Amino acid sequence: MTTQDEPVRRATAGGGRLLRPSAKVLPEHARVHNRSLVLQTLYGSGQQSRADVARSTGLTRVTVSDLVAELMEDGLVVELGRREAAPSENVHRGKPAILLDIDRAAFHIIGIDLGDYFVFRGAVLDLGGHILQRAEVALDGSTGDAASVKAFALIERLLGQATAPILGIGVGSPGIVDDAGVVLSAPNLGWVDELLQASIAARFSLPVVVVNDANAAVLAEHSFGDAEGDTMLVKVGHGVGAGLLLGGVQLFGSRFTAGEIGHVVVDPDGALCSCGKSGCLETWLAIPWLDAKLAAATTSANRDAVLREAGERLGIALAPVVGALGLTEIVLSGPYLDGPLAEAAATTLRARTMAAPGSDLTLRMTTLGDDIVLRGAAVAVLSKQLGFS
Ligand SMILES: [Zn+2]
């Protein structure tokens, strides 16, 4: 197949990236971009005829037919047979059109989630982001090179489980990850400037993309959840991070730290954080902290109070972000969040932000459960290799 190393992407200020191809471009970039545009149209809308694709992309019928022929040769697009037409259509327009779709089973993707504290989890996924096989490797407290070796072992096992050609390997890592897949800093795994993407690519000779786990999560929410255009996905695990989408553009920042809200102080008199400050959001929300507080709570009323207080702190931290960026939606991912915590966060957030006319702020749980990073890592591969998501 002719995967493109450098699909056309419109870079935006501040290290953001437009997630989906949206319109025709100049001739010199046209072929790669238009190929992505056709794939995106079929991926988003499902079965369509060549004429449907031409209508929704603005490309000519000839260009669409040409690109579809190429995509069929690559095994990415298949013809499904003729559309069932209404009787009147048969009379007037001849044969009904042939429907096309992406062949979601043609390739497999390896998705890896390194964000759990005790275990690295992975899956084999199809191009539709469905999980076909799973595997995990216990971390056993490994850090540094030993943690990398665990990740390699997991990938190796999953490659053995795949039954179709591999499109690529996607990895969601905790910490700060740059656009070359270098993990600049992941304290829990003992990684500093870890060349994770390059070392996995060298070892397995496959396309690899390593992204921050919260950024992977927001990609999954964008492709498989109900995320709107202006969304912040807050991911709570051993730490607290967030992925940001604004107007359909994913924001990273030039230092790749956009969304790093875990060490924002929400109570200067609060507990001492691992970063040296007191009362960081993480000390209220991250799993180890909540585990300890909930273990000390003796009644269910006490537990609810702990969760509500954590939710209030989350609302306090999010309010200025929501106000500054004009976010319409907060999506939460992680244990303990559903229920009193999310309710308190929503109440606090609404009390502290201006309700703009016609824009209702939504705060909700993700519908993608524990697989959100695995599926988002797969989306990162789709996006990098084929230019759609
Ligand atoms: Zn801190």
mmCIF file of C-alpha atoms and ligand atoms in Angstrom:
data_model
loop_
_atom_site.group_PDB
_atom_site.id
_atom_site.type_symbol
_atom_site.label_atom_id
_atom_site.label_comp_id
_atom_site.label_asym_id
_atom_site.label_seq_id
_atom_site.Cartn_x
_atom_site.Cartn_y
_atom_site.Cartn_z
ATOM 1 C CA MET A 1 0.000 0.000 0.000
ATOM 2 C CA THR A 2 1.105 3.559 -0.510
ATOM 3 C CA THR A 3 0.770 5.120 2.900
ATOM 4 C CA GLN A 4 1.920 8.684 3.047
ATOM 5 C CA ASP A 5 4.663 9.625 5.459
ATOM 6 C CA GLU A 6 3.680 13.249 5.475
ATOM 7 C CA PRO A 7 -0.045 13.732 4.982
ATOM 8 C CA VAL A 8 -0.896 17.359 4.441
ATOM 9 C CA ARG A 9 -1.773 18.986 7.704
ATOM 10 C CA ARG A 10 -2.515 22.570 8.244
ATOM 11 C CA ALA A 11 -0.365 23.656 11.145
ATOM 12 C CA THR A 12 -1.839 26.346 13.319
ATOM 13 C CA ALA A 13 -0.308 28.775 15.748
ATOM 14 C CA GLY A 14 0.510 27.415 19.178
ATOM 15 C CA GLY A 15 1.356 23.895 18.104
ATOM 16 C CA GLY A 16 -2.203 22.896 17.251
ATOM 17 C CA ARG A 17 -3.288 20.626 14.446
ATOM 18 C CA LEU A 18 -6.523 20.459 12.482
ATOM 19 C CA LEU A 19 -7.794 16.944 13.050
ATOM 20 C CA ARG A 20 -9.724 16.356 9.890
ATOM 21 C CA PRO A 21 -9.301 17.400 6.272
ATOM 22 C CA SER A 22 -12.129 19.814 5.596
ATOM 23 C CA ALA A 23 -11.834 21.271 2.091
ATOM 24 C CA LYS A 24 -9.995 21.183 -1.193
ATOM 25 C CA VAL A 25 -6.430 22.560 -1.266
ATOM 26 C CA LEU A 26 -3.888 23.775 -3.831
ATOM 27 C CA PRO A 27 -2.952 21.410 -6.680
ATOM 28 C CA GLU A 28 0.582 20.728 -5.420
ATOM 29 C CA HIS A 29 -0.766 19.266 -2.181
ATOM 30 C CA ALA A 30 -3.992 18.055 -3.644
ATOM 31 C CA ARG A 31 -3.560 14.342 -4.146
ATOM 32 C CA VAL A 32 -2.552 13.366 -0.618
ATOM 33 C CA HIS A 33 -5.028 15.770 0.924
ATOM 34 C CA ASN A 34 -7.920 14.739 -1.313
ATOM 35 C CA ARG A 35 -7.191 11.084 -0.643
ATOM 36 C CA SER A 36 -7.590 11.832 3.086
ATOM 37 C CA LEU A 37 -10.731 13.829 2.337
ATOM 38 C CA VAL A 38 -12.333 10.844 0.565
ATOM 39 C CA LEU A 39 -11.326 8.493 3.390
ATOM 40 C CA GLN A 40 -12.627 10.960 6.001
ATOM 41 C CA THR A 41 -15.966 11.234 4.215
ATOM 42 C CA LEU A 42 -16.406 7.466 4.074
ATOM 43 C CA TYR A 43 -15.144 7.025 7.645
ATOM 44 C CA GLY A 44 -17.525 9.633 9.015
ATOM 45 C CA SER A 45 -20.642 8.837 7.004
ATOM 46 C CA GLY A 46 -20.297 5.139 6.149
ATOM 47 C CA GLN A 47 -21.647 3.752 2.909
ATOM 48 C CA GLN A 48 -21.709 6.229 0.028
ATOM 49 C CA SER A 49 -21.580 6.176 -3.742
ATOM 50 C CA ARG A 50 -18.868 7.926 -5.732
ATOM 51 C CA ALA A 51 -21.417 10.651 -6.523
ATOM 52 C CA ASP A 52 -22.198 11.059 -2.801
ATOM 53 C CA VAL A 53 -18.483 11.420 -2.054
ATOM 54 C CA ALA A 54 -18.100 13.983 -4.837
ATOM 55 C CA ARG A 55 -21.034 15.984 -3.443
ATOM 56 C CA SER A 56 -19.806 16.018 0.147
ATOM 57 C CA THR A 57 -16.150 16.734 -0.687
ATOM 58 C CA GLY A 58 -16.618 19.223 -3.508
ATOM 59 C CA LEU A 59 -14.260 17.140 -5.680
ATOM 60 C CA THR A 60 -15.179 16.281 -9.267
ATOM 61 C CA ARG A 61 -16.628 12.876 -10.115
ATOM 62 C CA VAL A 62 -13.517 12.101 -12.167
ATOM 63 C CA THR A 63 -11.157 12.910 -9.293
ATOM 64 C CA VAL A 64 -13.234 10.850 -6.864
ATOM 65 C CA SER A 65 -13.322 7.836 -9.223
ATOM 66 C CA ASP A 66 -9.575 8.103 -9.696
ATOM 67 C CA LEU A 67 -8.855 8.299 -5.954
ATOM 68 C CA VAL A 68 -11.315 5.507 -5.156
ATOM 69 C CA ALA A 69 -9.570 3.247 -7.683
ATOM 70 C CA GLU A 70 -6.249 3.938 -5.946
ATOM 71 C CA LEU A 71 -7.741 3.367 -2.473
ATOM 72 C CA MET A 72 -9.313 0.092 -3.614
ATOM 73 C CA GLU A 73 -5.946 -1.032 -4.942
ATOM 74 C CA ASP A 74 -4.449 -0.260 -1.522
ATOM 75 C CA GLY A 75 -7.143 -2.378 0.104
ATOM 76 C CA LEU A 76 -8.546 0.565 2.077
ATOM 77 C CA VAL A 77 -11.866 0.980 0.247
ATOM 78 C CA VAL A 78 -14.297 -1.709 -0.915
ATOM 79 C CA GLU A 79 -17.415 -1.778 -3.071
ATOM 80 C CA LEU A 80 -20.394 -3.138 -1.162
ATOM 81 C CA GLY A 81 -22.858 -3.650 -3.985
ATOM 82 C CA ARG A 82 -25.669 -1.516 -5.344
ATOM 83 C CA ARG A 83 -27.838 0.742 -3.258
ATOM 84 C CA GLU A 84 -31.439 -0.360 -2.891
ATOM 85 C CA ALA A 85 -33.293 2.266 -4.848
ATOM 86 C CA ALA A 86 -36.882 3.360 -4.625
ATOM 87 C CA PRO A 87 -38.961 1.945 -7.544
ATOM 88 C CA SER A 88 -39.432 5.385 -9.093
ATOM 89 C CA GLU A 89 -35.655 5.930 -9.113
ATOM 90 C CA ASN A 90 -35.097 2.721 -11.047
ATOM 91 C CA VAL A 91 -37.350 3.878 -13.824
ATOM 92 C CA HIS A 92 -35.803 7.295 -14.232
ATOM 93 C CA ARG A 93 -32.120 6.898 -13.431
ATOM 94 C CA GLY A 94 -31.107 3.443 -14.561
ATOM 95 C CA LYS A 95 -29.076 1.238 -12.248
ATOM 96 C CA PRO A 96 -28.715 2.380 -8.641
ATOM 97 C CA ALA A 97 -25.240 3.496 -7.607
ATOM 98 C CA ILE A 98 -22.569 1.212 -6.186
ATOM 99 C CA LEU A 99 -21.903 1.889 -2.503
ATOM 100 C CA LEU A 100 -18.390 2.255 -1.131
ATOM 101 C CA ASP A 101 -17.009 1.992 2.371
ATOM 102 C CA ILE A 102 -13.689 1.800 4.173
ATOM 103 C CA ASP A 103 -12.604 -1.797 4.626
ATOM 104 C CA ARG A 104 -12.227 -1.627 8.382
ATOM 105 C CA ALA A 105 -10.882 -5.182 8.575
ATOM 106 C CA ALA A 106 -8.155 -4.663 5.978
ATOM 107 C CA PHE A 107 -5.518 -3.540 8.476
ATOM 108 C CA HIS A 108 -4.924 -3.845 12.195
ATOM 109 C CA ILE A 109 -3.585 -1.232 14.587
ATOM 110 C CA ILE A 110 -1.737 -1.888 17.846
ATOM 111 C CA GLY A 111 -2.944 0.458 20.614
ATOM 112 C CA ILE A 112 -1.003 0.797 23.876
ATOM 113 C CA ASP A 113 -1.971 2.535 27.149
ATOM 114 C CA LEU A 114 0.973 3.204 29.493
ATOM 115 C CA GLY A 115 -1.065 5.352 31.858
ATOM 116 C CA ASP A 116 -2.018 2.776 34.469
ATOM 117 C CA TYR A 117 0.191 2.611 37.512
ATOM 118 C CA PHE A 118 0.545 -1.159 37.829
ATOM 119 C CA VAL A 119 0.062 -2.518 34.335
ATOM 120 C CA PHE A 120 0.709 -1.648 30.685
ATOM 121 C CA ARG A 121 -2.391 -2.466 28.626
ATOM 122 C CA GLY A 122 -2.667 -3.001 24.896
ATOM 123 C CA ALA A 123 -5.015 -4.133 22.165
ATOM 124 C CA VAL A 124 -5.249 -5.099 18.525
ATOM 125 C CA LEU A 125 -7.857 -2.861 16.878
ATOM 126 C CA ASP A 126 -9.411 -2.689 13.434
ATOM 127 C CA LEU A 127 -9.574 0.535 11.410
ATOM 128 C CA GLY A 128 -12.974 1.266 12.952
ATOM 129 C CA GLY A 129 -11.378 1.425 16.408
ATOM 130 C CA HIS A 130 -12.963 -1.825 17.590
ATOM 131 C CA ILE A 131 -10.912 -3.904 19.979
ATOM 132 C CA LEU A 132 -10.228 -7.395 18.604
ATOM 133 C CA GLN A 133 -7.621 -8.752 21.036
ATOM 134 C CA ARG A 134 -6.209 -7.612 24.360
ATOM 135 C CA ALA A 135 -3.004 -8.165 26.297
ATOM 136 C CA GLU A 136 -1.344 -6.681 29.336
ATOM 137 C CA VAL A 137 2.017 -6.766 31.057
ATOM 138 C CA ALA A 138 2.442 -6.194 34.791
ATOM 139 C CA LEU A 139 4.732 -3.262 35.468
ATOM 140 C CA ASP A 140 6.103 -4.674 38.747
ATOM 141 C CA GLY A 141 7.389 -1.246 39.706
ATOM 142 C CA SER A 142 9.631 -1.033 36.634
ATOM 143 C CA THR A 143 10.948 2.388 35.652
ATOM 144 C CA GLY A 144 13.411 3.736 33.075
ATOM 145 C CA ASP A 145 14.786 1.179 30.615
ATOM 146 C CA ALA A 146 13.058 -1.677 32.439
ATOM 147 C CA ALA A 147 9.689 0.015 31.789
ATOM 148 C CA SER A 148 10.559 0.389 28.085
ATOM 149 C CA VAL A 149 11.378 -3.333 27.944
ATOM 150 C CA LYS A 150 7.908 -4.081 29.381
ATOM 151 C CA ALA A 151 6.320 -1.937 26.663
ATOM 152 C CA PHE A 152 8.314 -3.749 23.951
ATOM 153 C CA ALA A 153 7.206 -7.129 25.340
ATOM 154 C CA LEU A 154 3.560 -6.041 25.258
ATOM 155 C CA ILE A 155 3.839 -4.825 21.658
ATOM 156 C CA GLU A 156 5.556 -8.045 20.624
ATOM 157 C CA ARG A 157 2.769 -10.135 22.124
ATOM 158 C CA LEU A 158 0.050 -8.085 20.396
ATOM 159 C CA LEU A 159 1.808 -8.255 17.018
ATOM 160 C CA GLY A 160 1.654 -12.038 17.417
ATOM 161 C CA GLN A 161 -2.119 -11.802 17.951
ATOM 162 C CA ALA A 162 -2.842 -9.624 14.896
ATOM 163 C CA THR A 163 -4.228 -11.363 11.824
ATOM 164 C CA ALA A 164 -4.076 -8.548 9.257
ATOM 165 C CA PRO A 165 -1.251 -6.286 8.029
ATOM 166 C CA ILE A 166 -0.334 -3.701 10.677
ATOM 167 C CA LEU A 167 -1.046 -0.056 9.831
ATOM 168 C CA GLY A 168 0.994 1.147 12.806
ATOM 169 C CA ILE A 169 1.541 1.178 16.550
ATOM 170 C CA GLY A 170 -0.056 3.927 18.662
ATOM 171 C CA VAL A 171 1.055 4.596 22.221
ATOM 172 C CA GLY A 172 -0.592 6.787 24.877
ATOM 173 C CA SER A 173 2.053 7.673 27.466
ATOM 174 C CA PRO A 174 1.714 9.624 30.685
ATOM 175 C CA GLY A 175 3.782 12.791 30.991
ATOM 176 C CA ILE A 176 4.856 15.418 28.493
ATOM 177 C CA VAL A 177 5.332 14.079 24.972
ATOM 178 C CA ASP A 178 6.674 16.154 22.066
ATOM 179 C CA ASP A 179 5.606 15.951 18.422
ATOM 180 C CA ALA A 180 8.394 13.479 17.625
ATOM 181 C CA GLY A 181 7.109 11.039 20.233
ATOM 182 C CA VAL A 182 9.862 11.795 22.738
ATOM 183 C CA VAL A 183 8.589 11.470 26.305
ATOM 184 C CA LEU A 184 10.188 14.622 27.705
ATOM 185 C CA SER A 185 9.126 13.825 31.247
ATOM 186 C CA ALA A 186 7.079 11.041 32.840
ATOM 187 C CA PRO A 187 8.045 10.955 36.526
ATOM 188 C CA ASN A 188 6.017 7.834 37.406
ATOM 189 C CA LEU A 189 7.882 5.805 34.793
ATOM 190 C CA GLY A 190 11.244 7.455 35.447
ATOM 191 C CA TRP A 191 11.468 8.701 31.872
ATOM 192 C CA VAL A 192 13.301 11.882 30.909
ATOM 193 C CA ASP A 193 13.815 12.586 27.185
ATOM 194 C CA GLU A 194 12.908 8.971 26.462
ATOM 195 C CA LEU A 195 13.060 8.365 22.676
ATOM 196 C CA LEU A 196 10.078 6.041 22.876
ATOM 197 C CA GLN A 197 8.650 6.478 19.379
ATOM 198 C CA ALA A 198 12.047 6.099 17.701
ATOM 199 C CA SER A 199 13.047 3.051 19.737
ATOM 200 C CA ILE A 200 9.746 1.219 19.107
ATOM 201 C CA ALA A 201 9.979 2.046 15.390
ATOM 202 C CA ALA A 202 13.577 0.787 15.234
ATOM 203 C CA ARG A 203 12.718 -2.409 17.060
ATOM 204 C CA PHE A 204 9.605 -3.383 15.101
ATOM 205 C CA SER A 205 10.176 -1.630 11.730
ATOM 206 C CA LEU A 206 6.606 -0.316 11.721
ATOM 207 C CA PRO A 207 5.113 3.191 11.763
ATOM 208 C CA VAL A 208 4.791 4.355 15.390
ATOM 209 C CA VAL A 209 3.163 7.355 17.015
ATOM 210 C CA VAL A 210 3.568 8.166 20.709
ATOM 211 C CA VAL A 211 1.272 10.785 22.230
ATOM 212 C CA ASN A 212 0.315 11.948 25.718
ATOM 213 C CA ASP A 213 -2.428 9.724 27.145
ATOM 214 C CA ALA A 214 -4.928 12.533 27.753
ATOM 215 C CA ASN A 215 -4.350 13.736 24.187
ATOM 216 C CA ALA A 216 -5.024 10.197 22.969
ATOM 217 C CA ALA A 217 -8.199 10.162 25.063
ATOM 218 C CA VAL A 218 -9.563 13.349 23.519
ATOM 219 C CA LEU A 219 -8.853 11.910 20.038
ATOM 220 C CA ALA A 220 -10.960 8.852 20.915
ATOM 221 C CA GLU A 221 -13.738 11.073 22.203
ATOM 222 C CA HIS A 222 -13.571 13.076 18.959
ATOM 223 C CA SER A 223 -13.770 10.000 16.702
ATOM 224 C CA PHE A 224 -15.895 7.553 18.694
ATOM 225 C CA GLY A 225 -17.591 9.595 21.413
ATOM 226 C CA ASP A 226 -19.829 12.611 21.138
ATOM 227 C CA ALA A 227 -17.211 15.324 21.508
ATOM 228 C CA GLU A 228 -18.145 18.698 20.110
ATOM 229 C CA GLY A 229 -15.645 21.122 18.618
ATOM 230 C CA ASP A 230 -14.647 22.924 21.834
ATOM 231 C CA THR A 231 -13.918 20.192 24.315
ATOM 232 C CA MET A 232 -11.599 19.590 27.226
ATOM 233 C CA LEU A 233 -11.155 15.980 28.270
ATOM 234 C CA VAL A 234 -9.945 15.673 31.851
ATOM 235 C CA LYS A 235 -8.251 12.358 32.503
ATOM 236 C CA VAL A 236 -7.734 11.320 36.095
ATOM 237 C CA GLY A 237 -5.441 8.449 36.949
ATOM 238 C CA HIS A 238 -2.216 8.407 38.888
ATOM 239 C CA GLY A 239 -2.014 12.043 37.837
ATOM 240 C CA VAL A 240 -4.419 14.548 36.333
ATOM 241 C CA GLY A 241 -4.101 15.708 32.728
ATOM 242 C CA ALA A 242 -6.275 17.061 29.969
ATOM 243 C CA GLY A 243 -6.589 17.020 26.196
ATOM 244 C CA LEU A 244 -7.933 20.086 24.407
ATOM 245 C CA LEU A 245 -9.900 20.550 21.209
ATOM 246 C CA LEU A 246 -10.802 24.023 20.055
ATOM 247 C CA GLY A 247 -12.772 24.469 16.845
ATOM 248 C CA GLY A 248 -11.796 20.935 15.828
ATOM 249 C CA VAL A 249 -8.090 21.715 16.324
ATOM 250 C CA GLN A 250 -6.127 19.759 18.895
ATOM 251 C CA LEU A 251 -3.980 22.074 21.038
ATOM 252 C CA PHE A 252 -0.551 21.069 22.312
ATOM 253 C CA GLY A 253 1.273 24.329 22.904
ATOM 254 C CA SER A 254 4.805 24.956 21.665
ATOM 255 C CA ARG A 255 6.196 23.170 24.744
ATOM 256 C CA PHE A 256 3.665 20.362 24.474
ATOM 257 C CA THR A 257 2.275 21.112 27.926
ATOM 258 C CA ALA A 258 -1.217 22.360 27.002
ATOM 259 C CA GLY A 259 -3.754 20.674 29.278
ATOM 260 C CA GLU A 260 -1.285 20.006 32.103
ATOM 261 C CA ILE A 261 -3.629 21.144 34.851
ATOM 262 C CA GLY A 262 -2.621 18.659 37.558
ATOM 263 C CA HIS A 263 -0.259 21.035 39.315
ATOM 264 C CA VAL A 264 -2.476 24.086 39.300
ATOM 265 C CA VAL A 265 -2.884 25.113 42.946
ATOM 266 C CA VAL A 266 -6.524 25.121 44.038
ATOM 267 C CA ASP A 267 -5.872 25.500 47.772
ATOM 268 C CA PRO A 268 -2.642 27.173 48.938
ATOM 269 C CA ASP A 269 -3.178 25.683 52.410
ATOM 270 C CA GLY A 270 -3.700 22.189 51.017
ATOM 271 C CA ALA A 271 -1.567 19.050 51.245
ATOM 272 C CA LEU A 272 2.048 19.001 50.063
ATOM 273 C CA CYS A 273 2.252 17.725 46.468
ATOM 274 C CA SER A 274 5.092 15.659 44.956
ATOM 275 C CA CYS A 275 6.010 18.730 42.891
ATOM 276 C CA GLY A 276 6.828 20.706 46.054
ATOM 277 C CA LYS A 277 3.801 23.016 45.983
ATOM 278 C CA SER A 278 0.793 22.730 48.277
ATOM 279 C CA GLY A 279 -2.815 22.051 47.297
ATOM 280 C CA CYS A 280 -2.305 21.143 43.624
ATOM 281 C CA LEU A 281 -5.379 19.787 41.834
ATOM 282 C CA GLU A 282 -3.728 16.359 41.871
ATOM 283 C CA THR A 283 -3.754 16.266 45.670
ATOM 284 C CA TRP A 284 -7.553 16.441 45.494
ATOM 285 C CA LEU A 285 -8.269 14.327 42.463
ATOM 286 C CA ALA A 286 -5.542 11.825 41.548
ATOM 287 C CA ILE A 287 -6.335 8.206 42.422
ATOM 288 C CA PRO A 288 -3.706 7.658 45.155
ATOM 289 C CA TRP A 289 -4.921 10.773 46.999
ATOM 290 C CA LEU A 290 -8.602 9.911 46.621
ATOM 291 C CA ASP A 291 -7.939 6.287 47.606
ATOM 292 C CA ALA A 292 -6.343 7.454 50.854
ATOM 293 C CA LYS A 293 -9.121 9.926 51.678
ATOM 294 C CA LEU A 294 -11.887 7.447 50.860
ATOM 295 C CA ALA A 295 -10.206 4.740 52.949
ATOM 296 C CA ALA A 296 -10.275 7.111 55.909
ATOM 297 C CA ALA A 297 -13.963 7.978 55.401
ATOM 298 C CA THR A 298 -16.097 5.895 57.741
ATOM 299 C CA THR A 299 -19.619 6.453 56.406
ATOM 300 C CA SER A 300 -21.103 6.777 52.951
ATOM 301 C CA ALA A 301 -21.965 10.387 53.813
ATOM 302 C CA ASN A 302 -18.277 10.970 54.556
ATOM 303 C CA ARG A 303 -17.294 9.369 51.278
ATOM 304 C CA ASP A 304 -19.738 11.563 49.375
ATOM 305 C CA ALA A 305 -18.330 14.633 51.146
ATOM 306 C CA VAL A 306 -14.793 13.686 50.068
ATOM 307 C CA LEU A 307 -15.939 13.248 46.462
ATOM 308 C CA ARG A 308 -17.975 16.461 46.464
ATOM 309 C CA GLU A 309 -15.058 18.445 47.826
ATOM 310 C CA ALA A 310 -12.776 17.010 45.134
ATOM 311 C CA GLY A 311 -15.391 17.940 42.521
ATOM 312 C CA GLU A 312 -15.534 21.509 43.817
ATOM 313 C CA ARG A 313 -11.747 21.814 43.485
ATOM 314 C CA LEU A 314 -11.951 20.490 39.941
ATOM 315 C CA GLY A 315 -14.631 23.084 39.145
ATOM 316 C CA ILE A 316 -12.459 25.839 40.627
ATOM 317 C CA ALA A 317 -9.511 24.775 38.448
ATOM 318 C CA LEU A 318 -11.599 24.446 35.280
ATOM 319 C CA ALA A 319 -13.629 27.666 35.503
ATOM 320 C CA PRO A 320 -10.924 30.074 34.227
ATOM 321 C CA VAL A 321 -10.009 27.639 31.428
ATOM 322 C CA VAL A 322 -13.636 27.333 30.329
ATOM 323 C CA GLY A 323 -14.016 31.113 30.473
ATOM 324 C CA ALA A 324 -10.793 31.909 28.633
ATOM 325 C CA LEU A 325 -11.218 29.369 25.847
ATOM 326 C CA GLY A 326 -15.007 29.464 25.523
ATOM 327 C CA LEU A 327 -15.271 25.697 25.982
ATOM 328 C CA THR A 328 -18.732 24.190 25.547
ATOM 329 C CA GLU A 329 -17.986 20.771 26.914
ATOM 330 C CA ILE A 330 -15.954 19.081 29.655
ATOM 331 C CA VAL A 331 -15.607 15.306 29.384
ATOM 332 C CA LEU A 332 -14.318 13.338 32.385
ATOM 333 C CA SER A 333 -12.453 10.030 32.264
ATOM 334 C CA GLY A 334 -11.376 8.053 35.317
ATOM 335 C CA PRO A 335 -12.604 6.228 38.422
ATOM 336 C CA TYR A 336 -14.568 7.985 41.219
ATOM 337 C CA LEU A 337 -15.599 10.823 38.899
ATOM 338 C CA ASP A 338 -19.163 9.760 38.075
ATOM 339 C CA GLY A 339 -21.726 10.790 40.698
ATOM 340 C CA PRO A 340 -21.170 13.299 43.526
ATOM 341 C CA LEU A 341 -17.761 14.406 42.210
ATOM 342 C CA ALA A 342 -18.998 15.271 38.707
ATOM 343 C CA GLU A 343 -22.160 16.881 40.112
ATOM 344 C CA ALA A 344 -20.163 19.117 42.436
ATOM 345 C CA ALA A 345 -17.733 20.016 39.643
ATOM 346 C CA ALA A 346 -20.625 20.994 37.349
ATOM 347 C CA THR A 347 -22.318 23.106 40.039
ATOM 348 C CA THR A 348 -19.069 24.904 40.895
ATOM 349 C CA LEU A 349 -18.220 25.448 37.247
ATOM 350 C CA ARG A 350 -21.631 26.922 36.421
ATOM 351 C CA ALA A 351 -21.467 29.203 39.453
ATOM 352 C CA ARG A 352 -18.055 30.496 38.400
ATOM 353 C CA THR A 353 -18.494 30.976 34.641
ATOM 354 C CA MET A 354 -20.611 33.330 32.612
ATOM 355 C CA ALA A 355 -23.453 31.600 30.816
ATOM 356 C CA ALA A 356 -23.130 32.997 27.304
ATOM 357 C CA PRO A 357 -26.448 33.221 25.437
ATOM 358 C CA GLY A 358 -27.195 30.054 23.501
ATOM 359 C CA SER A 359 -24.161 28.175 24.789
ATOM 360 C CA ASP A 360 -24.902 25.583 27.382
ATOM 361 C CA LEU A 361 -21.860 24.185 29.142
ATOM 362 C CA THR A 362 -21.934 20.406 29.372
ATOM 363 C CA LEU A 363 -19.957 18.382 31.892
ATOM 364 C CA ARG A 364 -20.258 14.644 31.399
ATOM 365 C CA MET A 365 -18.479 11.306 31.742
ATOM 366 C CA THR A 366 -16.890 9.733 28.673
ATOM 367 C CA THR A 367 -18.906 6.896 27.155
ATOM 368 C CA LEU A 368 -15.722 5.070 26.117
ATOM 369 C CA GLY A 369 -14.817 3.657 29.528
ATOM 370 C CA ASP A 370 -11.380 2.225 30.277
ATOM 371 C CA ASP A 371 -10.508 1.706 26.616
ATOM 372 C CA ILE A 372 -10.410 5.403 25.803
ATOM 373 C CA VAL A 373 -6.595 5.657 25.574
ATOM 374 C CA LEU A 374 -6.228 2.403 23.588
ATOM 375 C CA ARG A 375 -8.776 3.590 21.064
ATOM 376 C CA GLY A 376 -7.320 7.103 20.979
ATOM 377 C CA ALA A 377 -3.847 5.690 20.315
ATOM 378 C CA ALA A 378 -5.375 3.883 17.322
ATOM 379 C CA VAL A 379 -6.896 7.161 16.102
ATOM 380 C CA ALA A 380 -3.444 8.771 16.344
ATOM 381 C CA VAL A 381 -2.139 6.065 13.985
ATOM 382 C CA LEU A 382 -5.036 6.526 11.537
ATOM 383 C CA SER A 383 -4.485 10.253 11.588
ATOM 384 C CA LYS A 384 -0.720 10.021 11.038
ATOM 385 C CA GLN A 385 -0.728 7.265 8.412
ATOM 386 C CA LEU A 386 -3.893 7.985 6.456
ATOM 387 C CA GLY A 387 -4.777 11.558 7.375
ATOM 388 C CA PHE A 388 -8.270 10.936 8.730
ATOM 389 C CA SER A 389 -9.772 10.334 12.137
HETATM 390 ZN ZN ZN B 1 1.833 19.596 42.330
#
